[in-house]
PDB file of C-alpha atoms in Angstrom:
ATOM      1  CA  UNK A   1    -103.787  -7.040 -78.338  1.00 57.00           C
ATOM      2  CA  UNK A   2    -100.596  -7.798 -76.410  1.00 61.00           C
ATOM      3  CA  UNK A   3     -97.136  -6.612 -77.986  1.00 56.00           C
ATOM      4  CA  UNK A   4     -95.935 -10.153 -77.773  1.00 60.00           C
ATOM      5  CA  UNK A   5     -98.985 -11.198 -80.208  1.00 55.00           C
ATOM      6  CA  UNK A   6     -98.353  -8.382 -82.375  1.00 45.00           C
ATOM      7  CA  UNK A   7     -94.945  -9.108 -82.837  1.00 56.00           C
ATOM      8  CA  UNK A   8     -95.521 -12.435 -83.422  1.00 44.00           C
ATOM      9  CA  UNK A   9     -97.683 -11.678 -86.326  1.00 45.00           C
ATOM     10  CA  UNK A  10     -95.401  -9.550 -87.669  1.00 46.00           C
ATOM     11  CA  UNK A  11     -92.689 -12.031 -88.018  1.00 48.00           C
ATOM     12  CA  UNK A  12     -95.144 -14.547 -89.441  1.00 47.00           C
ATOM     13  CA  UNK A  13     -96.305 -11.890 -92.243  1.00 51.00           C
ATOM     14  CA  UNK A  14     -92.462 -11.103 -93.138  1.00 53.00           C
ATOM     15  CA  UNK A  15     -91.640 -14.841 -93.020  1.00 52.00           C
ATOM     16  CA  UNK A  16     -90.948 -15.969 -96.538  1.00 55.00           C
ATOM     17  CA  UNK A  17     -93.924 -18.524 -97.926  1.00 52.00           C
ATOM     18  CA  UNK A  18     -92.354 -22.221 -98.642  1.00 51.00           C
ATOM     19  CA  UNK A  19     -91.765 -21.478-102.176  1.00 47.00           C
ATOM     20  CA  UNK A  20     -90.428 -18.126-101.839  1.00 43.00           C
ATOM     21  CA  UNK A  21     -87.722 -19.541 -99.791  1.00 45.00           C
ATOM     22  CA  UNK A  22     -87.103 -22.050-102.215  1.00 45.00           C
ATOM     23  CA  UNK A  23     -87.222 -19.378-105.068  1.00 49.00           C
ATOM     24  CA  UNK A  24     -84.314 -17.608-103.224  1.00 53.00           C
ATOM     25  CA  UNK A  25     -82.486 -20.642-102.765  1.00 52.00           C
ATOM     26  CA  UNK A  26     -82.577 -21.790-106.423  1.00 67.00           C
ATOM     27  CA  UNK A  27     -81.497 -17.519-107.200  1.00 84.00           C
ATOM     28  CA  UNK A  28     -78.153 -18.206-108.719  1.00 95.00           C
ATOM     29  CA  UNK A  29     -77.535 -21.427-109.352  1.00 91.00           C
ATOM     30  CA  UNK A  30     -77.588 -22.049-113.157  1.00 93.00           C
ATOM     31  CA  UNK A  31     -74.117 -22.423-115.132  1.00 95.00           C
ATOM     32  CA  UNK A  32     -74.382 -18.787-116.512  1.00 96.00           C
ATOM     33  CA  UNK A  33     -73.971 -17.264-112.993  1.00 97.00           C
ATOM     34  CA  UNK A  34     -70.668 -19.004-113.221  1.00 96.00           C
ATOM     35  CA  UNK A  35     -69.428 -17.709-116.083  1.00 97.00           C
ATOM     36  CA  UNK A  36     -67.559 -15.190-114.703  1.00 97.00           C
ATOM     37  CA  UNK A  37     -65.750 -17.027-112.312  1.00 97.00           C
ATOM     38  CA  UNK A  38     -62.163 -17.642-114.000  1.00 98.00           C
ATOM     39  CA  UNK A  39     -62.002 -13.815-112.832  1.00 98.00           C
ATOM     40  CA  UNK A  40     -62.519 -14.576-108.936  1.00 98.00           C
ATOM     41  CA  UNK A  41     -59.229 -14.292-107.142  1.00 97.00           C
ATOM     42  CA  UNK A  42     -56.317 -12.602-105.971  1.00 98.00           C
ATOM     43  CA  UNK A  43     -54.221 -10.630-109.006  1.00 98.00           C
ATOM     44  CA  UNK A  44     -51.757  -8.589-110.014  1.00 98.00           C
ATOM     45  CA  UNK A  45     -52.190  -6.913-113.096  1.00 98.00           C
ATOM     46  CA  UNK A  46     -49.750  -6.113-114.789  1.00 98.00           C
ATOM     47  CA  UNK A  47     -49.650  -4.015-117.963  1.00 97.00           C
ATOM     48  CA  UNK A  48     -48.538  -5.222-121.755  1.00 95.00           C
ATOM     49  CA  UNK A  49     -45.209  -3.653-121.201  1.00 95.00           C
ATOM     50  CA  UNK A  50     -44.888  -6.063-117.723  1.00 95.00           C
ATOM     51  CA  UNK A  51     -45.282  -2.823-115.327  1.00 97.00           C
ATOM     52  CA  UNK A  52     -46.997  -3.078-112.349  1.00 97.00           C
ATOM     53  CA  UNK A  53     -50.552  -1.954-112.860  1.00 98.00           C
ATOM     54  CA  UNK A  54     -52.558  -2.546-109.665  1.00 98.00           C
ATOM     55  CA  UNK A  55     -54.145  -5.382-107.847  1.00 98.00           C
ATOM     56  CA  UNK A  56     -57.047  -6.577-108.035  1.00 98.00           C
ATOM     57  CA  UNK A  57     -59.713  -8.874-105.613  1.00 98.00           C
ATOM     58  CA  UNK A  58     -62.432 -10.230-107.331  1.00 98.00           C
ATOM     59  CA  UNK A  59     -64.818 -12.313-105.034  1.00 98.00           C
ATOM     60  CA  UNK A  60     -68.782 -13.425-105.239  1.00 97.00           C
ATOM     61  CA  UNK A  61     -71.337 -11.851-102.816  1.00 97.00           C
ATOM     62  CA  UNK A  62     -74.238 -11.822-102.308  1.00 96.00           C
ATOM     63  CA  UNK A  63     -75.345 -15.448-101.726  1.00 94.00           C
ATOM     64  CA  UNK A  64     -72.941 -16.235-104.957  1.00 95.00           C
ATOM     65  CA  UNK A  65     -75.400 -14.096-106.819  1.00 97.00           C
ATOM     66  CA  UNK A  66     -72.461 -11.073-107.605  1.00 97.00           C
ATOM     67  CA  UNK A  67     -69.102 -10.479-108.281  1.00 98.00           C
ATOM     68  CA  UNK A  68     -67.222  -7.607-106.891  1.00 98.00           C
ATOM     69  CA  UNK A  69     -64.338  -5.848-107.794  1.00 98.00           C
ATOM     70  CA  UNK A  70     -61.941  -4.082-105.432  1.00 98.00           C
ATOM     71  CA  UNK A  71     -59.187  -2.479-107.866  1.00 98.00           C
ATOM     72  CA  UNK A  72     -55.848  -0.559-106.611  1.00 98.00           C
ATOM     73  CA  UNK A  73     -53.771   0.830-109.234  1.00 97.00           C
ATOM     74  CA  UNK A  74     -50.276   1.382-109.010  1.00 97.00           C
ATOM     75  CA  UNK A  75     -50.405   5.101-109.414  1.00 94.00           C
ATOM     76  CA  UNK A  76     -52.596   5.490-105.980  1.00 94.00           C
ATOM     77  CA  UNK A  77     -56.359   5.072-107.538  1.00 96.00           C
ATOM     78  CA  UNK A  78     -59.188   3.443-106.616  1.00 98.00           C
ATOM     79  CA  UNK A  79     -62.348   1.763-108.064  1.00 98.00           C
ATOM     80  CA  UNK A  80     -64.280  -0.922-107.512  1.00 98.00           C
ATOM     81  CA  UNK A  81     -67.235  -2.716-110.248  1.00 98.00           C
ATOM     82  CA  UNK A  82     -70.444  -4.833-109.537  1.00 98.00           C
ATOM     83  CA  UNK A  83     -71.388  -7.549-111.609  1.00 98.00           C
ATOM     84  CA  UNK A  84     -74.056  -9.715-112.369  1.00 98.00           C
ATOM     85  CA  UNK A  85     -76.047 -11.880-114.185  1.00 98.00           C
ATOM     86  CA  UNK A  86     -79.138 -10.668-115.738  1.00 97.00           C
ATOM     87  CA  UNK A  87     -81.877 -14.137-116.316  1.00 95.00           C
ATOM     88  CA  UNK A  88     -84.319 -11.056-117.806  1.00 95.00           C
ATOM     89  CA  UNK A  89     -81.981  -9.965-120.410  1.00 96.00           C
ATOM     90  CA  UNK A  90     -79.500 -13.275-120.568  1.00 97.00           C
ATOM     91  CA  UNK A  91     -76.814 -10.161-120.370  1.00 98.00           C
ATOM     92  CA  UNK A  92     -74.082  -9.680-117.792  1.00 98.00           C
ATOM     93  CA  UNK A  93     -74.318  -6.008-116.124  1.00 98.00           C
ATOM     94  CA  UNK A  94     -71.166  -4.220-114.748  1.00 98.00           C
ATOM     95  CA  UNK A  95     -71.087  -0.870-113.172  1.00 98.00           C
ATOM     96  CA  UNK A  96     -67.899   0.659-112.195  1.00 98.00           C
ATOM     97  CA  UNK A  97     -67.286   3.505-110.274  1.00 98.00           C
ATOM     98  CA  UNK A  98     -63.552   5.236-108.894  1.00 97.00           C
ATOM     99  CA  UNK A  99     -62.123   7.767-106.750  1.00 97.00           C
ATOM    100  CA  UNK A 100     -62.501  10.235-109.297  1.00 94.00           C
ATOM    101  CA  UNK A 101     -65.553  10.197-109.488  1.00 95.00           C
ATOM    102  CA  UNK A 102     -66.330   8.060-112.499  1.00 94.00           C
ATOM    103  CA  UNK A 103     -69.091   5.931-113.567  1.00 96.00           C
ATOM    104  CA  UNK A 104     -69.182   2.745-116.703  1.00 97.00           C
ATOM    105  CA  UNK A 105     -71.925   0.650-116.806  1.00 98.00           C
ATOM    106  CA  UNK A 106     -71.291  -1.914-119.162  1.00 98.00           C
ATOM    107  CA  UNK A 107     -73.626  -5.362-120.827  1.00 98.00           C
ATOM    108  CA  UNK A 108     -72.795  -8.083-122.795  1.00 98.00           C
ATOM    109  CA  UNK A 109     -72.221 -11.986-122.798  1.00 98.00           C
ATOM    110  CA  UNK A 110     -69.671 -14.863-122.700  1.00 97.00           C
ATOM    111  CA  UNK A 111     -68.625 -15.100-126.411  1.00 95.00           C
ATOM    112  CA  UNK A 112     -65.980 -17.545-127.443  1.00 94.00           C
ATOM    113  CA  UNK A 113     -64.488 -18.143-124.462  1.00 94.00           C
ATOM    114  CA  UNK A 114     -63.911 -14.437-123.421  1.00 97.00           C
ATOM    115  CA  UNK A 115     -66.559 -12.010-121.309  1.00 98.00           C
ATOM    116  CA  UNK A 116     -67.209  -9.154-123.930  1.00 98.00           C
ATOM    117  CA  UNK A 117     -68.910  -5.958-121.885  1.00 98.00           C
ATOM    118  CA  UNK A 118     -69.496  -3.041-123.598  1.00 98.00           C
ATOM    119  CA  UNK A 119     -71.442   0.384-122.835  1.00 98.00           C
ATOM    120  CA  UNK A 120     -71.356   4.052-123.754  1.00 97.00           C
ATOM    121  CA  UNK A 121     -70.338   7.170-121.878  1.00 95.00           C
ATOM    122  CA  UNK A 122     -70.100  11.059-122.794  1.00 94.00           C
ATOM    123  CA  UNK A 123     -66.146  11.955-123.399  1.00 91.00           C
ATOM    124  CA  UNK A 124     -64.394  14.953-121.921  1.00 89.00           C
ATOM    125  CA  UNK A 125     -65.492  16.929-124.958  1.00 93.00           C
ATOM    126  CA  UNK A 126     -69.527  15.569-124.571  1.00 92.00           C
ATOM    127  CA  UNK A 127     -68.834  13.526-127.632  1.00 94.00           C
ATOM    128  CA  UNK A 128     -70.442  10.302-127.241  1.00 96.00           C
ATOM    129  CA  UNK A 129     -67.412   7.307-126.420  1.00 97.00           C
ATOM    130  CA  UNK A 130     -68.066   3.527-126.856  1.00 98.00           C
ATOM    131  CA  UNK A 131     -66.347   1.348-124.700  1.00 98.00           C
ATOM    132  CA  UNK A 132     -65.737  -2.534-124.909  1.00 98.00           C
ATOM    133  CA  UNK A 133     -63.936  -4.540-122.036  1.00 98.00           C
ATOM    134  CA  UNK A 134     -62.906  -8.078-122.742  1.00 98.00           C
ATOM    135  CA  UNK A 135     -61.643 -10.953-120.044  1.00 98.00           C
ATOM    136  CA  UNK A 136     -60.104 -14.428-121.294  1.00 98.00           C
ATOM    137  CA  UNK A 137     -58.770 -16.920-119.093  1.00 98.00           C
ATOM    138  CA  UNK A 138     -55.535 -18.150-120.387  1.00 96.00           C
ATOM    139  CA  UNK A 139     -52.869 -20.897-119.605  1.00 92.00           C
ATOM    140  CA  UNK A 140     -50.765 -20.611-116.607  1.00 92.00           C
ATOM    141  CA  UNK A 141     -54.296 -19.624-114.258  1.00 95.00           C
ATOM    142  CA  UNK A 142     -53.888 -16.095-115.858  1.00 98.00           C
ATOM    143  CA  UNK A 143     -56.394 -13.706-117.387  1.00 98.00           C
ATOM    144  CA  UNK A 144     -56.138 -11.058-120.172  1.00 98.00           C
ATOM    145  CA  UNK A 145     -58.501  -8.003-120.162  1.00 98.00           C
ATOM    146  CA  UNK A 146     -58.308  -6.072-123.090  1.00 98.00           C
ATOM    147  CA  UNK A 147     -60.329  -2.213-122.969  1.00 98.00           C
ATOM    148  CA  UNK A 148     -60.948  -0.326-126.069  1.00 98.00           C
ATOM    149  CA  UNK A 149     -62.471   2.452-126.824  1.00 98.00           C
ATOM    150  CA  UNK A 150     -64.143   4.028-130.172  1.00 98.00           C
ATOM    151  CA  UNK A 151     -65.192   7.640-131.039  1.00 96.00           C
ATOM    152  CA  UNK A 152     -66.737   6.713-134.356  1.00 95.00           C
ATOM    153  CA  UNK A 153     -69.402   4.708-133.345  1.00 94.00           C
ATOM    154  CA  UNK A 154     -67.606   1.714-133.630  1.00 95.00           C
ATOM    155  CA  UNK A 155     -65.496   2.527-137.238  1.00 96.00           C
ATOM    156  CA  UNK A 156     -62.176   2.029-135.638  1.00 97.00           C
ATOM    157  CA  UNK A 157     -61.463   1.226-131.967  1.00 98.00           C
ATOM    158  CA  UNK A 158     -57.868   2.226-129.519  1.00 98.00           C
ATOM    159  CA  UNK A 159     -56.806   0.050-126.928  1.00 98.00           C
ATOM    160  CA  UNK A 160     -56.684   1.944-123.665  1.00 97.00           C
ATOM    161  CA  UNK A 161     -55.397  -1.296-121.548  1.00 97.00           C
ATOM    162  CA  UNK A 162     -54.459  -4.564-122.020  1.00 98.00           C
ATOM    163  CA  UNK A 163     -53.759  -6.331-118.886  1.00 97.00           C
ATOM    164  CA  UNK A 164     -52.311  -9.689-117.545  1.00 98.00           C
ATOM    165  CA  UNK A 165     -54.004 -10.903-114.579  1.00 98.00           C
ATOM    166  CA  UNK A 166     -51.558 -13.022-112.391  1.00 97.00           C
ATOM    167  CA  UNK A 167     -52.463 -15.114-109.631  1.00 97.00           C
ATOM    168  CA  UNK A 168     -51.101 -13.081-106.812  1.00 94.00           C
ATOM    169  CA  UNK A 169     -49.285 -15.744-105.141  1.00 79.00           C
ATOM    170  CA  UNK A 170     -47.312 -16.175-108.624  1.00 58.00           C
ATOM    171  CA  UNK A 171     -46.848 -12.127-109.437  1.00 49.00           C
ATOM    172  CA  UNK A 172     -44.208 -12.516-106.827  1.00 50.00           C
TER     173      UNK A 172
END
């Protein structure tokens, strides 16, 4: 057999099937792979206090099927999160990961208006820390995230950030 024939065959086997191709076209378009979108944009974040906290990209990829994160603090860090929506589970998955080195993987839903992700992680100390991460969009284009975390299994929870997102052409 000629090379030309086998490579022909080749690219007819890896050709996707008619309703493959439609399968992959139809991926992501139901309203709950949208639900994240009041977060796609440009931002500053700043913290409750008004200081400058970072900025932030948020875009989809991925055919519209993901939303990525590209964070810059203020202080010099780095991180950046994946997220997407899970038909299995009817969840939301993030996983975030930083220059330091660190890794969140967080699941939840829309609920009331505001994307609640939450997930657990060993602390410094090995004890076991629960995190929860909210986003609401609010008036004015802007969006509030709101992390806590809890080292009681969810008894009583601290708020390690609460940040404004602005529109980046308004953070001035």
């Amino acid at each position: 057999m000629s090379t030309r024939i086998v490579q022909v065959l080749v690219a007819i086997s890896l050709a996707p099937s008619g309703a493959y191709a439609q399968e992959q076209a139809d991926a992501c378009e139901g309203p709950e792979y949208r639900e994240f979108d009041f977060w796609v944009g440009e931002w500053r974040v700043e913290n409750a206090d008004g200081g400058l906290a970072g900025t932030n990209r948020i875009e989809r990829i991925l055919g519209d099927c993901a939303v990525r994160e590209s964070w810059e603090g203020a202080g010099g860090g780095k991180g950046f999160s994946y997220n997407i929506y899970d038909a299995q589970t009817g969840n939301w998955h993030q996983t975030w990961v930083d220059d330091r080195g660190r890794l969140l993987q967080l699941d939840g839903t829309l609920e009331d208006g505001k994307m609640v992700l939450s997930g657990e992680r060993p602390g410094p100390d090995g004890s076991l820390v629960l995190h929860r991460i909210s986003w609401e969009a609010i008036e004015g284009g802007r969006v509030r995230q709101i992390w806590a975390v809890s080292q009681d299994e969810g008894g009583s929870w601290r708020t390690v950030f609460d940040g404004m997102y602005i529109p980046a052409e308004k953070g001035g």
